[in-house]
Structure formats: C-alpha cells, structure tokens
Short mmCIF file of C-alpha atoms in Angstrom, two decimals:
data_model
loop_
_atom_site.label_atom_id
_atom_site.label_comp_id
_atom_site.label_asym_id
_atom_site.label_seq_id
_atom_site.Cartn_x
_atom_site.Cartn_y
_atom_site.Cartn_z
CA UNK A 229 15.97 -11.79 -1.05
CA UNK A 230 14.25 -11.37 2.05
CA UNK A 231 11.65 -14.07 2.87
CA UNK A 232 8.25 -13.19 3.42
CA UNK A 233 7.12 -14.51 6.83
CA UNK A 234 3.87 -13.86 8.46
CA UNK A 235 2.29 -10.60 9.81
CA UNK A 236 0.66 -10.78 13.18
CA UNK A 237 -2.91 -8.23 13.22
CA UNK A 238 -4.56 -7.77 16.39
CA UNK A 239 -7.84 -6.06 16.20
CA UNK A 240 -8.91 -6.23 19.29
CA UNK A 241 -8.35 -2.25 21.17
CA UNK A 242 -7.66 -3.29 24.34
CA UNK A 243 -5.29 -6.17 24.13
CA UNK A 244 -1.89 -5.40 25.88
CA UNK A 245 1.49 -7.22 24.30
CA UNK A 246 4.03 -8.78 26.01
CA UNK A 247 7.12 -11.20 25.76
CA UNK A 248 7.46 -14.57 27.52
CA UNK A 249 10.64 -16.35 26.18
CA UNK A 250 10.79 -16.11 22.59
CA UNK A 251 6.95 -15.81 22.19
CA UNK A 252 4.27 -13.04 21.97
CA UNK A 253 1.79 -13.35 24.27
CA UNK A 254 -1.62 -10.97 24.25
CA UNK A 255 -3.37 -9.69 27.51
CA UNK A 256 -6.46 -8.37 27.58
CA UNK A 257 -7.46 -7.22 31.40
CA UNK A 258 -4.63 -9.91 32.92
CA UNK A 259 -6.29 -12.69 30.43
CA UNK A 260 -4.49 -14.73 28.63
CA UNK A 261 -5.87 -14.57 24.64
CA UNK A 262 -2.99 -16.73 23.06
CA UNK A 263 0.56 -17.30 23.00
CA UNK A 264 2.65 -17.04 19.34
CA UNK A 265 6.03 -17.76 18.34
CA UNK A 266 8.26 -14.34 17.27
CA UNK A 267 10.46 -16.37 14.96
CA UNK A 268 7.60 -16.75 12.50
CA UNK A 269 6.86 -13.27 12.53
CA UNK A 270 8.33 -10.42 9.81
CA UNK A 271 5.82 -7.51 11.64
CA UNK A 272 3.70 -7.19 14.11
CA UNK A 273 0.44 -4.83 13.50
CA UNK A 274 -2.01 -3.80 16.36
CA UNK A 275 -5.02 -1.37 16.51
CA UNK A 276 -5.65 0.50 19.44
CA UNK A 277 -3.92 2.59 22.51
CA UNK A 278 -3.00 0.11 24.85
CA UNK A 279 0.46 -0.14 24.22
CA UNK A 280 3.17 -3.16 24.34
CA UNK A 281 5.81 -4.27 27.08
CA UNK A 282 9.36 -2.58 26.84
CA UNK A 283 10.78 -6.20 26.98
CA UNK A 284 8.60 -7.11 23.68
CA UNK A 285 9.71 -4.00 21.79
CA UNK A 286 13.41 -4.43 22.75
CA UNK A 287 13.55 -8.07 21.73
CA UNK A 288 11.67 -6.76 18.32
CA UNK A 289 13.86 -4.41 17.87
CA UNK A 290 17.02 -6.56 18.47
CA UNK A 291 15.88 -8.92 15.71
CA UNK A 292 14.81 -6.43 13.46
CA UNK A 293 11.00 -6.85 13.49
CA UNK A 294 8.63 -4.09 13.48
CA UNK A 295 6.07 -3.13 15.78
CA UNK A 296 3.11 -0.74 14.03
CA UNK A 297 0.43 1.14 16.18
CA UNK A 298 -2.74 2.05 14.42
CA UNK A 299 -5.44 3.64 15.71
CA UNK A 300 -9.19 1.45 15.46
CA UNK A 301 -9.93 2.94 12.49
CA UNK A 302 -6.68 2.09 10.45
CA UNK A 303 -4.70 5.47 10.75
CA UNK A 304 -0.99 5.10 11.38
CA UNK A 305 0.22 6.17 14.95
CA UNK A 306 3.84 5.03 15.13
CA UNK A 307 6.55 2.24 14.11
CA UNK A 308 8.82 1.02 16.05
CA UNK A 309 12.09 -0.24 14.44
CA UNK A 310 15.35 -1.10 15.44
CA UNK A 311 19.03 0.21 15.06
CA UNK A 312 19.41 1.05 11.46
CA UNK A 313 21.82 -1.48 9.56
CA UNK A 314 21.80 0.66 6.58
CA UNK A 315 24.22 1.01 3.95
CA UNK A 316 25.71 4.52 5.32
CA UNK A 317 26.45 4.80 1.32
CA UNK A 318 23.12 4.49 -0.03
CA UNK A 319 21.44 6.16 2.39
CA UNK A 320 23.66 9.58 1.50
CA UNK A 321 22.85 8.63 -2.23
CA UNK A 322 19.50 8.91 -0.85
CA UNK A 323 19.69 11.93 0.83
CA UNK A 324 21.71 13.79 -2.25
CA UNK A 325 18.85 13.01 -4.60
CA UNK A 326 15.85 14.05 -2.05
CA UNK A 327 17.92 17.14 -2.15
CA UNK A 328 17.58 17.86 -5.46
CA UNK A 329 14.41 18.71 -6.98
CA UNK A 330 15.79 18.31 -10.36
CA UNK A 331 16.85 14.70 -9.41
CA UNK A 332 13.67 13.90 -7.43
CA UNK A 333 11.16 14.66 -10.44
CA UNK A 334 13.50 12.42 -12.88
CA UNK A 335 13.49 10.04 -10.10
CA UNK A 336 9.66 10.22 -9.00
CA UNK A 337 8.49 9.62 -12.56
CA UNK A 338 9.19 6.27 -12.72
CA UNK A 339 6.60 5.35 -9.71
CA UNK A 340 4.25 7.68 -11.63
CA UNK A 341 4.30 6.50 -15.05
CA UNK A 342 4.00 3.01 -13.31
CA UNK A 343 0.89 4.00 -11.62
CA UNK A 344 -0.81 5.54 -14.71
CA UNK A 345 0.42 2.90 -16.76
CA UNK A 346 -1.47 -0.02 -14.08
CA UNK A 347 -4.10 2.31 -14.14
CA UNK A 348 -4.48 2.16 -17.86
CA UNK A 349 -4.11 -1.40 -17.52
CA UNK A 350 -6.95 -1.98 -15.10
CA UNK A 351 -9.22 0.50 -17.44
CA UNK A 352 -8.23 -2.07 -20.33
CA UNK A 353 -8.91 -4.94 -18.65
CA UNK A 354 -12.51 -3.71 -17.67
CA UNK A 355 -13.49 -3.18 -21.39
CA UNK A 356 -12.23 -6.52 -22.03
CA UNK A 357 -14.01 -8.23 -19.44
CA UNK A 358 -17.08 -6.17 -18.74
CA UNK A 359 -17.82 -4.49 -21.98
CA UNK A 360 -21.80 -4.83 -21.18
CA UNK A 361 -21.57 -3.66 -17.94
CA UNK A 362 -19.62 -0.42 -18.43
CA UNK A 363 -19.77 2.95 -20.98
CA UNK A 364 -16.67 1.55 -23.13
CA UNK A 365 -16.92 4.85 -24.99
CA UNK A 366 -15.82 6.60 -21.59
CA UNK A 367 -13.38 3.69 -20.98
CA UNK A 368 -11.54 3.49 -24.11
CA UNK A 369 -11.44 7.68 -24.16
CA UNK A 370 -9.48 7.74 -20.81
CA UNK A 371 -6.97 5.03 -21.67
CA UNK A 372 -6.04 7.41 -24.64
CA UNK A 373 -5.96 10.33 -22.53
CA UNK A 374 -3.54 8.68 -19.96
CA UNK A 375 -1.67 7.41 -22.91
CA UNK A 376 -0.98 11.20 -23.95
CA UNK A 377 0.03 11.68 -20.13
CA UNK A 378 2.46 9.14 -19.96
CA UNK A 379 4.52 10.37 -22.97
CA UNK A 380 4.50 13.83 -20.95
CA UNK A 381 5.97 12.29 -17.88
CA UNK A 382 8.62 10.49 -19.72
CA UNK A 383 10.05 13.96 -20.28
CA UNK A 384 9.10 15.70 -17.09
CA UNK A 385 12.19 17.03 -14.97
CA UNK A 386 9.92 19.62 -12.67
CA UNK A 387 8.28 18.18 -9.12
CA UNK A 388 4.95 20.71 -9.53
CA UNK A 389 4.68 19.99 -13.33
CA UNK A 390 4.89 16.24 -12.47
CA UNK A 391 2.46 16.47 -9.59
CA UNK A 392 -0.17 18.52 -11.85
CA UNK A 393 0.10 15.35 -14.66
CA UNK A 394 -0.15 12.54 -11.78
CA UNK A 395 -3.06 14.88 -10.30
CA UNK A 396 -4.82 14.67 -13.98
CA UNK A 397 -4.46 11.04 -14.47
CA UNK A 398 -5.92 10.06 -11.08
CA UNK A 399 -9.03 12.25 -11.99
CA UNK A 400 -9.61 10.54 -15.24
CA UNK A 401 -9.00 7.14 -13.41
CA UNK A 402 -11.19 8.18 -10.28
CA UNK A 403 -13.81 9.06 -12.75
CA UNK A 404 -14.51 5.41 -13.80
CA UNK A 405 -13.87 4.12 -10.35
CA UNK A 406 -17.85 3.88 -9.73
CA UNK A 407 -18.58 1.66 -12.91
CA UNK A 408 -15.73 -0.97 -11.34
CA UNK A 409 -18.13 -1.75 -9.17
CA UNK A 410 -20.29 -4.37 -10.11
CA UNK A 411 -21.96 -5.38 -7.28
CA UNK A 412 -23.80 -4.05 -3.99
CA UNK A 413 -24.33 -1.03 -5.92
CA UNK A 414 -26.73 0.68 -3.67
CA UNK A 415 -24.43 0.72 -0.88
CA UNK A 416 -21.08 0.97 -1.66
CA UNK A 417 -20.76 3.99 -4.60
CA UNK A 418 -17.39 6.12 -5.62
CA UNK A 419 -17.75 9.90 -6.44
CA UNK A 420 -14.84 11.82 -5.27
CA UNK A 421 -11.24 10.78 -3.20
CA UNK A 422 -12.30 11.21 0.83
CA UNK A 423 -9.04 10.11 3.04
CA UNK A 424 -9.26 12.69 6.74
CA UNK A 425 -12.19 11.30 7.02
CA UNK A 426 -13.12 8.63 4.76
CA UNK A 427 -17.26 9.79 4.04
CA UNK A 428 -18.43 6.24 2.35
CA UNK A 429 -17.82 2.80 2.53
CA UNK A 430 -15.77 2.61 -0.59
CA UNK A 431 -13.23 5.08 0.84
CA UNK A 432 -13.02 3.55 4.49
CA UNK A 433 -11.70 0.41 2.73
CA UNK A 434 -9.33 2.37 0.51
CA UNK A 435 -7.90 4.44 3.14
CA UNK A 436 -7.90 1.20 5.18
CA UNK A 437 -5.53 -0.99 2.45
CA UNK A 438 -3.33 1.83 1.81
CA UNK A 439 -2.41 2.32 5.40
CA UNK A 440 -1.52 -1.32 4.81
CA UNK A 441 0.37 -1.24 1.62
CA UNK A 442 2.19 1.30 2.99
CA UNK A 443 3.34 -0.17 6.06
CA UNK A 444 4.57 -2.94 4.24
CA UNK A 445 6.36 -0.88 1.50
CA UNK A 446 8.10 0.92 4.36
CA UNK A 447 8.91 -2.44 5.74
CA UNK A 448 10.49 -3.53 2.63
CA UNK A 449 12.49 0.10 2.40
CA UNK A 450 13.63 -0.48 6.08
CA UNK A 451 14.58 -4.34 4.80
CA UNK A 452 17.19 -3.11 1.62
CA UNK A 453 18.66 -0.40 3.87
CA UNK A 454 16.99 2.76 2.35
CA UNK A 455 15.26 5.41 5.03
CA UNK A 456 11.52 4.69 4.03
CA UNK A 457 10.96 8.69 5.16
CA UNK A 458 13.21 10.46 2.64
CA UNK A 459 11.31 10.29 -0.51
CA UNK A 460 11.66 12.00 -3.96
CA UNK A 461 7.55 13.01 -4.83
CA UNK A 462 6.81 13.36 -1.16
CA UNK A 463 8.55 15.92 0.18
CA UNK A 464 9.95 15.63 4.09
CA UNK A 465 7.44 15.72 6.67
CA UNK A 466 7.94 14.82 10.40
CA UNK A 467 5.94 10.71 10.72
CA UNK A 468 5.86 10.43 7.28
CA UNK A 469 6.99 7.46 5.52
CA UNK A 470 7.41 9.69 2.53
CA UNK A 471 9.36 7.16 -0.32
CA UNK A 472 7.20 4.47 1.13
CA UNK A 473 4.42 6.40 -0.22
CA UNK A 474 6.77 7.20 -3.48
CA UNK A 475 6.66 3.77 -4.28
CA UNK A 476 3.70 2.57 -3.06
CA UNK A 477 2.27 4.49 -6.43
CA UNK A 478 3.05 1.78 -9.00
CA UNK A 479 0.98 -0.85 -6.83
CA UNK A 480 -1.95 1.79 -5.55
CA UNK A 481 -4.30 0.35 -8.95
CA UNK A 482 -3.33 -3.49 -9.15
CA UNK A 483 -2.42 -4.29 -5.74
CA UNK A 484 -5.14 -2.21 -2.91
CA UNK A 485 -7.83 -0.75 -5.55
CA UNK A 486 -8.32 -4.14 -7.14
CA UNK A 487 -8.08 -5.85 -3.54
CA UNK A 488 -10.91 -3.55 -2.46
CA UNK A 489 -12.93 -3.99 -5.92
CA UNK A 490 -12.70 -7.47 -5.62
CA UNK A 491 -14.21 -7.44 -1.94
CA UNK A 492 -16.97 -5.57 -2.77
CA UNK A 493 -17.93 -7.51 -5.85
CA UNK A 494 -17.46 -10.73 -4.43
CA UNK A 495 -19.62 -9.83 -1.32
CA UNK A 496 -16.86 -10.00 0.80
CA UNK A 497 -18.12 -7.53 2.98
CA UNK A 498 -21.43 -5.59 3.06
CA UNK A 499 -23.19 -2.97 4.00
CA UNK A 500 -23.81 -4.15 7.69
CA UNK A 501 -19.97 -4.27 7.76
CA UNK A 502 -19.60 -0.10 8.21
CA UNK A 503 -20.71 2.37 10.77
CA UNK A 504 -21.33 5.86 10.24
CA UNK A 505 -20.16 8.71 13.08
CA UNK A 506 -21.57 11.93 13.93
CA UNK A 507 -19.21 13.77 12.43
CA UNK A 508 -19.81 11.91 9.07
CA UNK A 509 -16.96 9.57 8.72
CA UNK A 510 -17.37 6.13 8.19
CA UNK A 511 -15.60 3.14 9.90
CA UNK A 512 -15.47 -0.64 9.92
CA UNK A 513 -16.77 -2.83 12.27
CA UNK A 514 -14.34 -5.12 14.35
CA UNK A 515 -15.36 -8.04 12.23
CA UNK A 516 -15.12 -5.77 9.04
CA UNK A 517 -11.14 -5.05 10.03
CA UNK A 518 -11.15 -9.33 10.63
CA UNK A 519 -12.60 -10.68 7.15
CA UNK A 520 -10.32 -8.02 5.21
CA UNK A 521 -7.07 -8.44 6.99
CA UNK A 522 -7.96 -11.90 6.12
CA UNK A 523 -8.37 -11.85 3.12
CA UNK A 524 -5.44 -9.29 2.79
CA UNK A 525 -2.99 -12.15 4.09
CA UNK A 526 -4.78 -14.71 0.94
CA UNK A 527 -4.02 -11.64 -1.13
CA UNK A 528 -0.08 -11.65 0.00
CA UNK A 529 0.27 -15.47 -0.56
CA UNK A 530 -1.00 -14.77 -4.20
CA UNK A 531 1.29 -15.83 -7.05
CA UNK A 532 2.08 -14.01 -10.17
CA UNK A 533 5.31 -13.59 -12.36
CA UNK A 534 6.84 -10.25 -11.76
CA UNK A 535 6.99 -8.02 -14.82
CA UNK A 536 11.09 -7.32 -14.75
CA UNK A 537 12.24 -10.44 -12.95
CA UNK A 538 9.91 -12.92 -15.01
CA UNK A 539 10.30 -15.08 -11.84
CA UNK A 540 7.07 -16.55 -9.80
CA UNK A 541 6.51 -14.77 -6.49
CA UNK A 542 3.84 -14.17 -4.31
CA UNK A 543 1.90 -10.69 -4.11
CA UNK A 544 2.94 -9.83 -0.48
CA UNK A 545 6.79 -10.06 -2.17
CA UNK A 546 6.33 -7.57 -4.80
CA UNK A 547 6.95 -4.49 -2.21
CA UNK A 548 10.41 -6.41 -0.99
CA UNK A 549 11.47 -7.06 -4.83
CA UNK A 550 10.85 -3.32 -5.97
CA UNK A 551 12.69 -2.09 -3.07
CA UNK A 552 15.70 -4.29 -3.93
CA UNK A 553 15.38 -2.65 -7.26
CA UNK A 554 15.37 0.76 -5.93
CA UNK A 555 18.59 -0.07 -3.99
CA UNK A 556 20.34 -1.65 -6.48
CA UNK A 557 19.80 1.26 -8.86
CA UNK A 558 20.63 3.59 -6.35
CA UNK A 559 24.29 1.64 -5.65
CA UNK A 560 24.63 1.76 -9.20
CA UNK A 561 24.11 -1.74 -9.94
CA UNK A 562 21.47 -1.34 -12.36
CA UNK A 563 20.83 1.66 -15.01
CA UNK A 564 17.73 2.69 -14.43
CA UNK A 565 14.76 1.73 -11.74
CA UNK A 566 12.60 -0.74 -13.17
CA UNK A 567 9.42 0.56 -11.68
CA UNK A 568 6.43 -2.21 -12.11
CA UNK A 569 4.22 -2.45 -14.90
CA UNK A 570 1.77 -5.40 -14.55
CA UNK A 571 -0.06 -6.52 -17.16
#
C-alpha cells in the first residue's frame, strides 16, 4: 500500500521553486520564503506561471514525485511525472479495454452506479438528519428514482445509453443540491452545473475540489501502474486525465460535494471570500484558496472504515486503495472491481 505523505500547496503566483540538497526551497523575487524537506513530500501543487528549476523537476521526477501547475484560479495546466514504472502488462490490459466500447460501458458502470448509489446515500442521509429543514417529499421521490436508475445500469453494455442514465441521475441529484445548504443562504445558492467558468460561489468551490480530487486520483493511478489518461467513460483526449476522472465518480458526492457543503455550512468561508470578474466568473481570494486547501489536508487525515476492505484508513487514502482495486482486477486478481459504496 502506498503511504500517504504530505502534499505541498503554494498559493502564492509568483513564487519560483527550486532545489537545494534534498530540500524545496521557494523564491519569490530572489527572497527566500522557506525551505522544506522533499522526503516528506508525495506531490507538490503550485498555482501560478512562474515555473520551477530543471534541477527540482529532475530530482522529482527521479523519485517519483509529482509536480502539478494550476493556474490562480484552480484549472489544471500540466503534471509533471517521471519515467513510467508501469506494469507493461496491465497497461496493454488497459489499453485493450479503452478500445472496446463494449468493454468500457461494462467497465464504466461500476464508477457510475457507485456515484448514484453515494448520491442516494447523501439524499438519505439529509432526510434523516434534516427532515425540518428540507421538502422530504422531493427527497424521498429522487432516492426512488435513482433507485430505478441503478437497476438500469447494472445491465447497461452501451457508452451513450450509460452516459444518458449517469446524465439523468446527476439532474435529479443537482436538483436538491440548493436545499443541502443550510447556511449563508443568501450568498452561496445552487441552480444549475457552471464549470468553464464557474458563475457563483457554490460552483467556484466545486470546480475548485474536483481539480483536486482529481489530481490526486491521477496520482494514485500513476502510483498502481495504470496510465491515469486512458479511461473507459472518458473517452481519449490530449491533457486529459481521462480514468482519473472515471474513477473520481464514486467519490464526486461523499468525498468533494460534502467537503464543499460542509464549508459552507460551517462558515468556513463566506461571502467576502469570492470575487466576481467582468466576464462573470467567479474566483477565490488568495486567502479563500488558503483556509480550503487547509481544511482539504484535515479532510485527507480523516478516518473512516472503507466499505470493501472493512479496514480503518484515512480519507486522503481512499483514491490510493480504489486504484489498487482497479489494478488488481485488471491483473486478474480479483473478479470484479469493487467500486466504493459508502454508507
């Protein structure tokens, strides 16, 4: 199992990376900010255009430890990565199934009945919890109607037809989104899915943890020996971490929408916490980014007892553990992928 070690976010723009020794150290205009240790490190994560030192990417690279370049805002630029020390084998296992549409949709549905199913879940545990503060009728109706759903995916063996079903459940789901929010109602509100740019607050955080979650999931992909850009629902497309975002799916509802619901609710961030652009997008502030990448690191450090396993791990291993599963299914170890179904 691969150890989960510490991420390294710098949110500062205009900070410049280098390598002294066996250390990181962070420039900003021929300043010294701070000096870190790169044996404590599993990724390194840095917003903004000023770039890193050949020396520091070659020593990442030699010890397998990614470098990601995000723009301010949170959208993925590049990753840099290493020789690949993939299993040659399951990597053409891989490839033959991404190949195969057929094999693809049988494959895909297991991250997408795992994401309806969570989101059915998290419906379910709303009317438990917050039955006065929600319409339970609405609730209860949509938890029925992904119910029907899922027994349609269990059959489905066509990529479009599965698509159109995973497209249905995540407007029933998105349809309730709104009511999860408890808190801070006036200024953060859901009403419709806004990624290119995100147009509210609610959907500059979303956008912003599942640039995150995916990062890590490709991470974790990378880590087992799979190629996190060949995926099975996601078809190829050139800087696209395409089964990253395959299965990234089961933990979209329990893992980044509750993250973000829960830092809304528990005032975590407000409203003075965005800025809105001329073109209509909306953005975090610089201390924004800080408080939730903070509180994103408390969120990996979690515990909880994984669903297949029934062993205790932290959150931040769950991405790691369901891509040794994927792996291990795909070498034939195991009979089916056990996708992950929290309850």
């Amino acid at each position: 199992m691969k150890r989960l070690l510490n991420t390294l976010y710098i949110t500062q723009p205009d900070v410049y990376l280098s390598l002294d020794g066996d250390n990181i150290v962070l420039l900003k205009e021929k300043e010294r900010l701070g000096r870190l240790p790169l044996h404590n490190l599993e990724s390194i994560i840095t917003f903004g255009y000023t770039g890193a030192s050949p020396a520091l990417m070659g020593y990442c690279a030699e010890k397998n430890l990614s470098i990601v370049f995000l723009t301010k805002n949170g959208r993925f630029l590049a990753r840099v990565i290493g020789k690949s020390r993939g299993n040659v084998v399951l990597r053409k296992k891989q490839y033959r199934i991404s190949d195969n549409e057929t094999a693809s949709a049988k494959m895909a549905r297991n991250f997408i009945l795992a994401k309806i199913f969570n989101s059915k879940w998290i419906i379910e545990r709303m009317t438990r919890d917050y039955p006065l503060r929600i319409d339970i009728e609405e609730f209860k109706k949509t938890s029925k109607h992904l119910s029907k759903i899922l027994l349609d995916i269990r059959e489905c063996e066509d990529l479009e037809v599965l698509r159109g079903l995973e497209g249905q459940a995540a407007i029933a789901y998105n349809r309730l989104f709104n009511q999860m929010i408890l808190q801070q109602k006036e200024d953060f509100y859901f009403s419709i899915r806004s990624r290119r740019p995100p147009l509210d607050n609610v959907n500059a955080l979303l956008s912003f943890a599942y640039t995150l979650l995916a990062n890590d999931m490709a991470a974790a992909l990378e880590g087992v020996g799979l190629d996190a850009y060949v995926g099975f629902l996601h078809r190829d497309r050139p800087g696209r971490v395409s089964l990253a975002l395959d299965v990234m799916e089961e933990l979209r509802g329990v893992y980044a929408d509750k993250f973000v619901l829960s830092l809304i609710n528990k005032k975590v961030l407000n409203k003075s916490d965005f800025l809105k652009k001329e073109n209509g997008s909306v953005i975090m502030t610089d201390q924004a980014r800080k408080k939730f990448l903070s509180a994103w690191q408390d969120k990996k450090q979690e515990k909880l007892t994984h669903p297949y396993l029934g062993e205790k791990i932290t959150w931040g291993l769950v991405p790691h553990v369901q891509a040794l599963l994927l792996a291990r299914y795909l070498r034939d170890d195991l009979d089916d992928y056990p996708p992950f179904l929290w309850k």
